[in-house]
PDB file of N, CA and C in Angstrom:
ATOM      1  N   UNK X 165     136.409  89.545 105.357  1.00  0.00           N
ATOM      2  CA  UNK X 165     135.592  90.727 105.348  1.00  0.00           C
ATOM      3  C   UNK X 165     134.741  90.717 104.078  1.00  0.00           C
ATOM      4  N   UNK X 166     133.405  91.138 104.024  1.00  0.00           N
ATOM      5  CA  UNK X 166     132.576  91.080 102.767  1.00  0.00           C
ATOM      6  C   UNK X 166     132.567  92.623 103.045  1.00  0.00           C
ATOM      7  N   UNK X 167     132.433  92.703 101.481  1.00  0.00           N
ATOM      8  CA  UNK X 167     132.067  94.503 100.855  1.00  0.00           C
ATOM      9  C   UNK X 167     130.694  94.226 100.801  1.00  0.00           C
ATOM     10  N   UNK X 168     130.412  95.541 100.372  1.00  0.00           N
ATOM     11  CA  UNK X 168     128.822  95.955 100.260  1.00  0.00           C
ATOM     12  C   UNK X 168     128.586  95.601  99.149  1.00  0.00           C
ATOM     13  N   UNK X 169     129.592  95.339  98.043  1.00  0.00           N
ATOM     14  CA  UNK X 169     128.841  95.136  96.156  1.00  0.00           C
ATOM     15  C   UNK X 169     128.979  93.526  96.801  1.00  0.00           C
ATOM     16  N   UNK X 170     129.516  92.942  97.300  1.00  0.00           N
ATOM     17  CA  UNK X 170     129.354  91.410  97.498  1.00  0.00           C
ATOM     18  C   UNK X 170     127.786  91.377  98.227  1.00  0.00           C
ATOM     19  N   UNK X 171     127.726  92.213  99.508  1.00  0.00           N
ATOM     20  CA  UNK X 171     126.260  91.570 100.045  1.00  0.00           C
ATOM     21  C   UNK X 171     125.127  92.575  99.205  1.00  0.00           C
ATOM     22  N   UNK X 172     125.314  93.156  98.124  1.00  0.00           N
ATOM     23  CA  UNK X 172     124.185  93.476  97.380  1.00  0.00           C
ATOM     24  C   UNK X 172     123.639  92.625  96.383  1.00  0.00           C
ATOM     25  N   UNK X 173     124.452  91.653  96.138  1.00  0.00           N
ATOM     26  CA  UNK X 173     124.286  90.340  95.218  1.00  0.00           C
ATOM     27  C   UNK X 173     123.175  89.537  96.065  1.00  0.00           C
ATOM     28  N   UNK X 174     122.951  89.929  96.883  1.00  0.00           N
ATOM     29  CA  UNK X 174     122.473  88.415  98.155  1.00  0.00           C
ATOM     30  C   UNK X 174     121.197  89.027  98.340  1.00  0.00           C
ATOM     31  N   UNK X 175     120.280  87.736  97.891  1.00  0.00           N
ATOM     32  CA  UNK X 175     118.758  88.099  97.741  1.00  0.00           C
ATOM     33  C   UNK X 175     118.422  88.565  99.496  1.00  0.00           C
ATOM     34  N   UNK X 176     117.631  89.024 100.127  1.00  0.00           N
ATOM     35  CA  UNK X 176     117.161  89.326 101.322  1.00  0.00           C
ATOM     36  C   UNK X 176     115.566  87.994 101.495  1.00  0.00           C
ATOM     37  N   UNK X 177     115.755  87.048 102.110  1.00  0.00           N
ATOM     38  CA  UNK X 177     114.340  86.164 102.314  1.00  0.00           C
ATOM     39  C   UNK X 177     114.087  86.108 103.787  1.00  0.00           C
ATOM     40  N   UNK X 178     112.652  86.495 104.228  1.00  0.00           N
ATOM     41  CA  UNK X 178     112.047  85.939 105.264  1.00  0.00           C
ATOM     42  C   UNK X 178     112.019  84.397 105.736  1.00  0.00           C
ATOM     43  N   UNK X 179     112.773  84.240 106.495  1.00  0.00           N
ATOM     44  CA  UNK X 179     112.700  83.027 106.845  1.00  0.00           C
ATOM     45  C   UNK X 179     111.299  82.054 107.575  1.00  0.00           C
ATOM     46  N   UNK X 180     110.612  83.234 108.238  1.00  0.00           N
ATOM     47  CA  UNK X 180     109.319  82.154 108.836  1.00  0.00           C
ATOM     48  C   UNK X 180     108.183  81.856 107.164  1.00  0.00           C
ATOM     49  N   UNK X 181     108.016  82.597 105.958  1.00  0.00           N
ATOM     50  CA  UNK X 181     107.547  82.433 105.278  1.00  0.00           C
ATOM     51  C   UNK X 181     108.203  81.832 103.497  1.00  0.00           C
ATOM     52  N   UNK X 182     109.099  82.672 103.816  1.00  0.00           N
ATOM     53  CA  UNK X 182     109.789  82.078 102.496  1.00  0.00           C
ATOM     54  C   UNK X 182     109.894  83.583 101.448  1.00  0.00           C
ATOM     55  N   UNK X 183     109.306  84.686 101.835  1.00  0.00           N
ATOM     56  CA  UNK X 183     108.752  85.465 101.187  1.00  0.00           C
ATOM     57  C   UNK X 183     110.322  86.119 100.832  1.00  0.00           C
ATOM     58  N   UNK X 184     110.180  86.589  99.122  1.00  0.00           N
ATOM     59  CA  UNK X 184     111.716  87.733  99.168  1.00  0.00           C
ATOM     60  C   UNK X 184     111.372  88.751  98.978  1.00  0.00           C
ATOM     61  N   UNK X 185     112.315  89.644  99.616  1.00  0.00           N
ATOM     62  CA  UNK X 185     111.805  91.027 100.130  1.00  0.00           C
ATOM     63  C   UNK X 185     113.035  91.937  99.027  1.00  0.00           C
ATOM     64  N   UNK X 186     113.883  91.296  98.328  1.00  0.00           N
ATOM     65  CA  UNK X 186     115.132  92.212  97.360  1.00  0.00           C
ATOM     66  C   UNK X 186     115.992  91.785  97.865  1.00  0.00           C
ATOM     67  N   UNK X 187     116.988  93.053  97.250  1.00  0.00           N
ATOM     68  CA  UNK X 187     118.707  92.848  97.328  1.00  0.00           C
ATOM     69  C   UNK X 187     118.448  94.391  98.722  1.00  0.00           C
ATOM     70  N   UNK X 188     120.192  93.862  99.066  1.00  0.00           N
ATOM     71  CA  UNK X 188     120.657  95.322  99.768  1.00  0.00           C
ATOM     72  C   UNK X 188     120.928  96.453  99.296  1.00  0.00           C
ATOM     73  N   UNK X 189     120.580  97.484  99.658  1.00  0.00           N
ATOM     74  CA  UNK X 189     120.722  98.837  98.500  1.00  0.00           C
ATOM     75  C   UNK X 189     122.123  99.457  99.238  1.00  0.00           C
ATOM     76  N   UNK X 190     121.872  99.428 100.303  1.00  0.00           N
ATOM     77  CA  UNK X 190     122.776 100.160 101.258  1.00  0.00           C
ATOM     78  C   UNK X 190     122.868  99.798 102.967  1.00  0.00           C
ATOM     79  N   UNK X 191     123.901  99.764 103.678  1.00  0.00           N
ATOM     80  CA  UNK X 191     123.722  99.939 105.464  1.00  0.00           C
ATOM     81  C   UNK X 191     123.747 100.741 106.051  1.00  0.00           C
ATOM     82  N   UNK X 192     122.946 100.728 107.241  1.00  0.00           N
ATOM     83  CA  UNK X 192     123.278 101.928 108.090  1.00  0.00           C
ATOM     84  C   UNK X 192     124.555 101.067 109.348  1.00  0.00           C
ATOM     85  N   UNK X 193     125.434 102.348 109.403  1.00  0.00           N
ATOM     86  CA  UNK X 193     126.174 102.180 110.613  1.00  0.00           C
ATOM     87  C   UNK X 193     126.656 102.981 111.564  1.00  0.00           C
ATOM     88  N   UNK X 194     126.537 102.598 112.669  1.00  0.00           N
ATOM     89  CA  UNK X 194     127.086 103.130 113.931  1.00  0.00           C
ATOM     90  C   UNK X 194     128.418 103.841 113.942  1.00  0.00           C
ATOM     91  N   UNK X 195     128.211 105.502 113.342  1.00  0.00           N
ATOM     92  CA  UNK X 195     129.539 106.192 113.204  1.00  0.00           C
ATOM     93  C   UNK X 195     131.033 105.841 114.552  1.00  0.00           C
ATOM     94  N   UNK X 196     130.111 105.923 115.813  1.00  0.00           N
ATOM     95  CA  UNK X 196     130.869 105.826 116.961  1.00  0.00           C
ATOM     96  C   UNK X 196     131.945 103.866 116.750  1.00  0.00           C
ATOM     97  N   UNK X 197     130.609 103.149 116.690  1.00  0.00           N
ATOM     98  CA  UNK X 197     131.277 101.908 116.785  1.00  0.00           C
ATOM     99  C   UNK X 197     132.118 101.532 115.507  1.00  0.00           C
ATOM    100  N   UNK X 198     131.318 102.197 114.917  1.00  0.00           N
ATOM    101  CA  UNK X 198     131.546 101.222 113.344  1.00  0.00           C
ATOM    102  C   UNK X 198     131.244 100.045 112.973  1.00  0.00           C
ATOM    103  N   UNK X 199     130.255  99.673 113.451  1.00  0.00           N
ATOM    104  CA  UNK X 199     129.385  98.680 113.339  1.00  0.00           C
ATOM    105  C   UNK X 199     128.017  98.903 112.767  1.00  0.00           C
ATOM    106  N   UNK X 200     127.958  97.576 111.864  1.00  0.00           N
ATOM    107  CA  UNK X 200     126.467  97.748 110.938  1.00  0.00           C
ATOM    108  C   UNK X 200     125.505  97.816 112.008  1.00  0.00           C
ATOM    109  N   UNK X 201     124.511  98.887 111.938  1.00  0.00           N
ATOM    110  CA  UNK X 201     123.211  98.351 112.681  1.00  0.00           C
ATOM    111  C   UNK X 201     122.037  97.776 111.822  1.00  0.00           C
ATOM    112  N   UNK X 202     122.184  98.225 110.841  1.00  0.00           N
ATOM    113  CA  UNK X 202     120.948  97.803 110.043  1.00  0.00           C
ATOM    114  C   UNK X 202     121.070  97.548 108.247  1.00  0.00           C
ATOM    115  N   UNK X 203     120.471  96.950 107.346  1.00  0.00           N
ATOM    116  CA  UNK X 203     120.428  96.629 106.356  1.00  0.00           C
ATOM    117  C   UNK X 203     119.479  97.453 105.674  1.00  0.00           C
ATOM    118  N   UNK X 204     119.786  98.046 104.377  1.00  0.00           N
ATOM    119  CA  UNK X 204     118.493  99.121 104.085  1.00  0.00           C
ATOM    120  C   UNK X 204     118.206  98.572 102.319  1.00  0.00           C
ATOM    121  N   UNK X 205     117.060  98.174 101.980  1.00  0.00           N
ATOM    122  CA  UNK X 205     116.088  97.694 100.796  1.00  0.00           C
ATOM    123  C   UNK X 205     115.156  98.362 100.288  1.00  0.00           C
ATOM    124  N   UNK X 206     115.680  98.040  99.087  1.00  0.00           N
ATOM    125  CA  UNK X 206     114.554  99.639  98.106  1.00  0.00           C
ATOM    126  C   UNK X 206     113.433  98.311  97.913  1.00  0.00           C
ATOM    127  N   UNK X 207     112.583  98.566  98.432  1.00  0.00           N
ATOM    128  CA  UNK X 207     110.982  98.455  98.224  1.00  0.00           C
ATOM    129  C   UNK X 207     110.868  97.335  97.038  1.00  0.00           C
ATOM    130  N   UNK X 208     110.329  96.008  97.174  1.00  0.00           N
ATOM    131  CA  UNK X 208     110.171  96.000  95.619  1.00  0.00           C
ATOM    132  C   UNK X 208     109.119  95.840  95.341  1.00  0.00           C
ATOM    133  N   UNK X 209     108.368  96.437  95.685  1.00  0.00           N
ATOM    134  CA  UNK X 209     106.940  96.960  94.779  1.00  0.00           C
ATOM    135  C   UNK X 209     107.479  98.271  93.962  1.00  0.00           C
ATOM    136  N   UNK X 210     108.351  99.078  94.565  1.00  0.00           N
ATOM    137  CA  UNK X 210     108.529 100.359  93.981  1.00  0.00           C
ATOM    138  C   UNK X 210     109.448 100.615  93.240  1.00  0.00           C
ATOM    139  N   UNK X 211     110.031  99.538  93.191  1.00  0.00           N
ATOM    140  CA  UNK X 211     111.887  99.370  92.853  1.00  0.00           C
ATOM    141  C   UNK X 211     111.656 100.184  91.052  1.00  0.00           C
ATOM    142  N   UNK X 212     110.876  99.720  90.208  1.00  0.00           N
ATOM    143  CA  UNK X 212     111.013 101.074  88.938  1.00  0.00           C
ATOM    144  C   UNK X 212     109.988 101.620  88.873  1.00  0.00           C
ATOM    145  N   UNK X 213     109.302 102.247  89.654  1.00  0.00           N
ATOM    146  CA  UNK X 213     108.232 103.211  89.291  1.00  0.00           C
ATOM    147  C   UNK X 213     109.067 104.485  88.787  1.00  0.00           C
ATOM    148  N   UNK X 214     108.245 104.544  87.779  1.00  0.00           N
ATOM    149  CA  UNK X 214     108.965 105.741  86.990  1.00  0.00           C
ATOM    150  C   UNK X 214     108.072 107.416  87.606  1.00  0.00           C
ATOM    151  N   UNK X 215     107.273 107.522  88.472  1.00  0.00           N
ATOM    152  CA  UNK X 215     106.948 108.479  89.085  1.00  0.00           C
ATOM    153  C   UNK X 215     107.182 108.620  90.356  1.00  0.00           C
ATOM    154  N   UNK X 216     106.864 107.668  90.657  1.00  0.00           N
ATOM    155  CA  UNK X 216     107.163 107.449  92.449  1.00  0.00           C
ATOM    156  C   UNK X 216     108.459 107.522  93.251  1.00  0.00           C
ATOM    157  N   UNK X 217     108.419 108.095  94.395  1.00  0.00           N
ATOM    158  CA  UNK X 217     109.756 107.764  95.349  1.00  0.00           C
ATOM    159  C   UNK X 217     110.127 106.587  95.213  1.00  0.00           C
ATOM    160  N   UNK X 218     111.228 105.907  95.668  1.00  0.00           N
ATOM    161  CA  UNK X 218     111.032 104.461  95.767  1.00  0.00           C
ATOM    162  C   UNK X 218     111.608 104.421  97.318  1.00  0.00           C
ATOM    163  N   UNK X 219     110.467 103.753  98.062  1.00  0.00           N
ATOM    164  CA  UNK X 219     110.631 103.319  99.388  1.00  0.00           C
ATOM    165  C   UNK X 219     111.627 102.435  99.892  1.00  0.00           C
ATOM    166  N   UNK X 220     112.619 103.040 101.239  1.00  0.00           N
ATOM    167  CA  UNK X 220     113.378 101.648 101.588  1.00  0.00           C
ATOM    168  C   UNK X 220     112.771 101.192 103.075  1.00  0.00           C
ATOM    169  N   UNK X 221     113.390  99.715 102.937  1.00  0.00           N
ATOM    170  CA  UNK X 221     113.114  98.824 103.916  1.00  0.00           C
ATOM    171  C   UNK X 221     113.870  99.172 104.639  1.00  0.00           C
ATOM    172  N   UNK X 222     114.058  99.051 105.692  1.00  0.00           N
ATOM    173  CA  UNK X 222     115.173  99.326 106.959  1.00  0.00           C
ATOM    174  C   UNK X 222     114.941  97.883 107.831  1.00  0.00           C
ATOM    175  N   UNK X 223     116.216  97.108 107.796  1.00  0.00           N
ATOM    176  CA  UNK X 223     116.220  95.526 108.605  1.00  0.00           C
ATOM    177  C   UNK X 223     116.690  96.023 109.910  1.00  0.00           C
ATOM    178  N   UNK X 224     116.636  95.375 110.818  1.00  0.00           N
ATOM    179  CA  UNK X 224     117.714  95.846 111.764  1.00  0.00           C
ATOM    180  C   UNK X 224     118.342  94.604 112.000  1.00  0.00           C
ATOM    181  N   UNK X 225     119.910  95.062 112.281  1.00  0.00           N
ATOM    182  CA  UNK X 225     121.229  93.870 112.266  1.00  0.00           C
ATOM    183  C   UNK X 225     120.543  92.460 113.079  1.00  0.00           C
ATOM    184  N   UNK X 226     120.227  92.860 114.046  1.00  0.00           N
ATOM    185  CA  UNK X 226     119.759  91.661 115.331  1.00  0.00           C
ATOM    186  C   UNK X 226     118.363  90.889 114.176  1.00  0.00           C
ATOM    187  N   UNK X 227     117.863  91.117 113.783  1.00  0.00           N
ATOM    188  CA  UNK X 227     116.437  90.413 112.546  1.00  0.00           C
ATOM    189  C   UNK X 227     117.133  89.527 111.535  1.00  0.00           C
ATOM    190  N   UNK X 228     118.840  89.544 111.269  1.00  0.00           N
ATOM    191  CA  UNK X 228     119.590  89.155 110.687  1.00  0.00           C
ATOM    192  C   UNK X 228     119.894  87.326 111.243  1.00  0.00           C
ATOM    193  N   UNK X 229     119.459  86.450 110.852  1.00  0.00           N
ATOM    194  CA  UNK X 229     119.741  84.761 111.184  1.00  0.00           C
ATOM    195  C   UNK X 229     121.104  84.741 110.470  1.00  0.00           C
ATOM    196  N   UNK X 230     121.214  84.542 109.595  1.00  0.00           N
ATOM    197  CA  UNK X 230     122.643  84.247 108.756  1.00  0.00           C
ATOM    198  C   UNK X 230     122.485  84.823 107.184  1.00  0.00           C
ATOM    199  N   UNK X 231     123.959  84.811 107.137  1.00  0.00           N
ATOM    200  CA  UNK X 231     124.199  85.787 105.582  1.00  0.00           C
ATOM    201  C   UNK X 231     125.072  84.742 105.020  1.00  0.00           C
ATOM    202  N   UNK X 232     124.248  83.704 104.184  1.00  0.00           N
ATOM    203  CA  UNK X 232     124.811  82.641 103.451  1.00  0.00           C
ATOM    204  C   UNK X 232     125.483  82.983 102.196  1.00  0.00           C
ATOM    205  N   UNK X 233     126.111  82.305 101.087  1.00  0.00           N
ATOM    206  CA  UNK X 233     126.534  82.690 100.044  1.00  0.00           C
ATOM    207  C   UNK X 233     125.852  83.462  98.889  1.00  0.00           C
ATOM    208  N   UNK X 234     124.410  83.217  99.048  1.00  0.00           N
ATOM    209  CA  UNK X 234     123.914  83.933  97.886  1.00  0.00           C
ATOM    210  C   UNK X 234     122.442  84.670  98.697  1.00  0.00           C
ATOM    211  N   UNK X 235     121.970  84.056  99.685  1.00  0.00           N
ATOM    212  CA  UNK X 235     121.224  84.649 100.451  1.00  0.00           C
ATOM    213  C   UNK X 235     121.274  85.579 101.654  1.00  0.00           C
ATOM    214  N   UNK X 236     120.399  85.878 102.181  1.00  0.00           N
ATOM    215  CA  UNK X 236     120.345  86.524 103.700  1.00  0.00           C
ATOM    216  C   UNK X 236     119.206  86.083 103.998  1.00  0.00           C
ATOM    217  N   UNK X 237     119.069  85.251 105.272  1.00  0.00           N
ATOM    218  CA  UNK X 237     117.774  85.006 105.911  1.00  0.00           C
ATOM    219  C   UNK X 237     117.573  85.891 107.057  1.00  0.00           C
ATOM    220  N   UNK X 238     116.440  86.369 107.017  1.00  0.00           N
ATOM    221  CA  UNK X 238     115.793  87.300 108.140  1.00  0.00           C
ATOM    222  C   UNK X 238     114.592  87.035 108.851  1.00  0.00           C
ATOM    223  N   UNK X 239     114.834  87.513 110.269  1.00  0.00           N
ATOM    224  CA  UNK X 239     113.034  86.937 110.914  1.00  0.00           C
ATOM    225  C   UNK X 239     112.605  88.351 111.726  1.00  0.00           C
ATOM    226  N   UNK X 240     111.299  87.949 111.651  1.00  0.00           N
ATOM    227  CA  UNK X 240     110.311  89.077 112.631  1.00  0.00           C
ATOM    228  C   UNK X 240     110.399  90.941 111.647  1.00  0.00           C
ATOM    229  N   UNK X 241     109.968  90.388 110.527  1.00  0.00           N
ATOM    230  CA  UNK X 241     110.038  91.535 109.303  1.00  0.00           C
ATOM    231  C   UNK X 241     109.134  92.004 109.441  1.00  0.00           C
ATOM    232  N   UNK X 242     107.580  92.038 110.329  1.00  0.00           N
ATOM    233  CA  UNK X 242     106.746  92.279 110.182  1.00  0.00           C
ATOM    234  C   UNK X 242     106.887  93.904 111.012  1.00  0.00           C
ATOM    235  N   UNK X 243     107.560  94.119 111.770  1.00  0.00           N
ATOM    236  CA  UNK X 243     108.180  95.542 112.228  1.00  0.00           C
ATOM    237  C   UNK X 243     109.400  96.033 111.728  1.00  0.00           C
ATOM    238  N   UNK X 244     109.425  95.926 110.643  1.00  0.00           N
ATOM    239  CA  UNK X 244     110.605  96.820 109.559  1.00  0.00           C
ATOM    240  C   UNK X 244     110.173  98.313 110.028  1.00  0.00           C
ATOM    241  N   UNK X 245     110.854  98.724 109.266  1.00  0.00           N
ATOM    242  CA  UNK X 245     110.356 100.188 108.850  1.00  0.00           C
ATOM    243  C   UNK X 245     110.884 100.604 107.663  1.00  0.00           C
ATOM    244  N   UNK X 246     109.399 100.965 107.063  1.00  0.00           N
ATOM    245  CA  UNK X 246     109.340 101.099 105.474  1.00  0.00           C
ATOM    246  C   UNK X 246     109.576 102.934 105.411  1.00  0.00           C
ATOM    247  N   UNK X 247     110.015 103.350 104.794  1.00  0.00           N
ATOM    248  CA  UNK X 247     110.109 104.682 104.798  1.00  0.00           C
ATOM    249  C   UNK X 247     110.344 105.414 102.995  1.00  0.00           C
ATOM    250  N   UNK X 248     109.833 106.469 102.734  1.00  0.00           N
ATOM    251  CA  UNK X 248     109.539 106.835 101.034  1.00  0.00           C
ATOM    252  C   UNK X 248     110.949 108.152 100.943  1.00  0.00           C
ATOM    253  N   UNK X 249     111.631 108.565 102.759  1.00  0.00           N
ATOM    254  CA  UNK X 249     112.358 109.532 102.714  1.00  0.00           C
ATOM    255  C   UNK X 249     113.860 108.643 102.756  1.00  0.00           C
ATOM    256  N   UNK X 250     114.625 109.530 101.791  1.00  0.00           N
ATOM    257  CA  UNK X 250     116.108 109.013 102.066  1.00  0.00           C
ATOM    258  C   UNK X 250     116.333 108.443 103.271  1.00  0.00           C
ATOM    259  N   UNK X 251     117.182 106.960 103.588  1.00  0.00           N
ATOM    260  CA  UNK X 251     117.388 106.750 105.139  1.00  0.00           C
ATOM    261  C   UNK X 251     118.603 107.539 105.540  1.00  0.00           C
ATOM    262  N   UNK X 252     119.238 108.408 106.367  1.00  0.00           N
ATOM    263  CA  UNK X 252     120.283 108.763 107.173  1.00  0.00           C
ATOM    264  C   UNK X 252     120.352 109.214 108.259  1.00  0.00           C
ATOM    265  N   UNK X 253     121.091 108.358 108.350  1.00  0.00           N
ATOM    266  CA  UNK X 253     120.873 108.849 110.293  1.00  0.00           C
ATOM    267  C   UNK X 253     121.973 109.993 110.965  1.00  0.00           C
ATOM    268  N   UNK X 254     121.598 110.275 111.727  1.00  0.00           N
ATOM    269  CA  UNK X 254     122.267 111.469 112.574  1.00  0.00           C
ATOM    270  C   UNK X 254     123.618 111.240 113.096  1.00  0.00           C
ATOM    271  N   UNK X 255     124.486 112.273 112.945  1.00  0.00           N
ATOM    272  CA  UNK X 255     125.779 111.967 113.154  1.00  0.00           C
ATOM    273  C   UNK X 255     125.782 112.585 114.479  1.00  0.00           C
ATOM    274  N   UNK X 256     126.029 111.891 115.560  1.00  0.00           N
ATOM    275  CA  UNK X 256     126.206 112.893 116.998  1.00  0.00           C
ATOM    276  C   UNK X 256     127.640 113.438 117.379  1.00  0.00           C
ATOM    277  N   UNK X 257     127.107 114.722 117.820  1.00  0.00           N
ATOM    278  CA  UNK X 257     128.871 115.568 118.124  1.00  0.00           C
ATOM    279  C   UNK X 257     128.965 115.865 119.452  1.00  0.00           C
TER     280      UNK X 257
END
């Protein structure tokens, strides 16, 4: 089992370009399943703006290729969703 301070160590890279997009800030998961759905990344253009929100990335699990020892490769990033509001998702009752 990996913790979350282990996969926050692990750079996040686009695999069709090479491009790095950060570390993991946090996941979202599926209260019902308990399963990760998605990977969530503070922005790094914004990562210390000292005025600004700082925007997260939102991956989704399936965009996920493999989570190697120090990396994470990801594909088809070009439909993330970037967002400047806290991510949390809805708890259904």
């Amino acid at each position: 089992m990996v913790k979350l301070s282990e996969l926050q160590l692990k750079e996040v890279i686009i695999v069709d370009d090479g491009r790095r997009l950060g570390h993991i800030s946090d996941l979202e998961i599926n209260t019902n399943t308990g399963k990760i759905t998605a990977i969530i990344l503070m922005s790094k253009d914004k990562r210390n703006s000292l005025f600004g929100k700082v925007d997260e990335l939102v991956i989704r699990w399936d965009q996920i290729i493999r989570i190697g020892s120090d990396v994470v490769l990801v594909k088809d990033v070009h439909d993330q969703t970037l967002s400047s509001e806290p991510h949390f998702s809805k708890i259904d009752k």
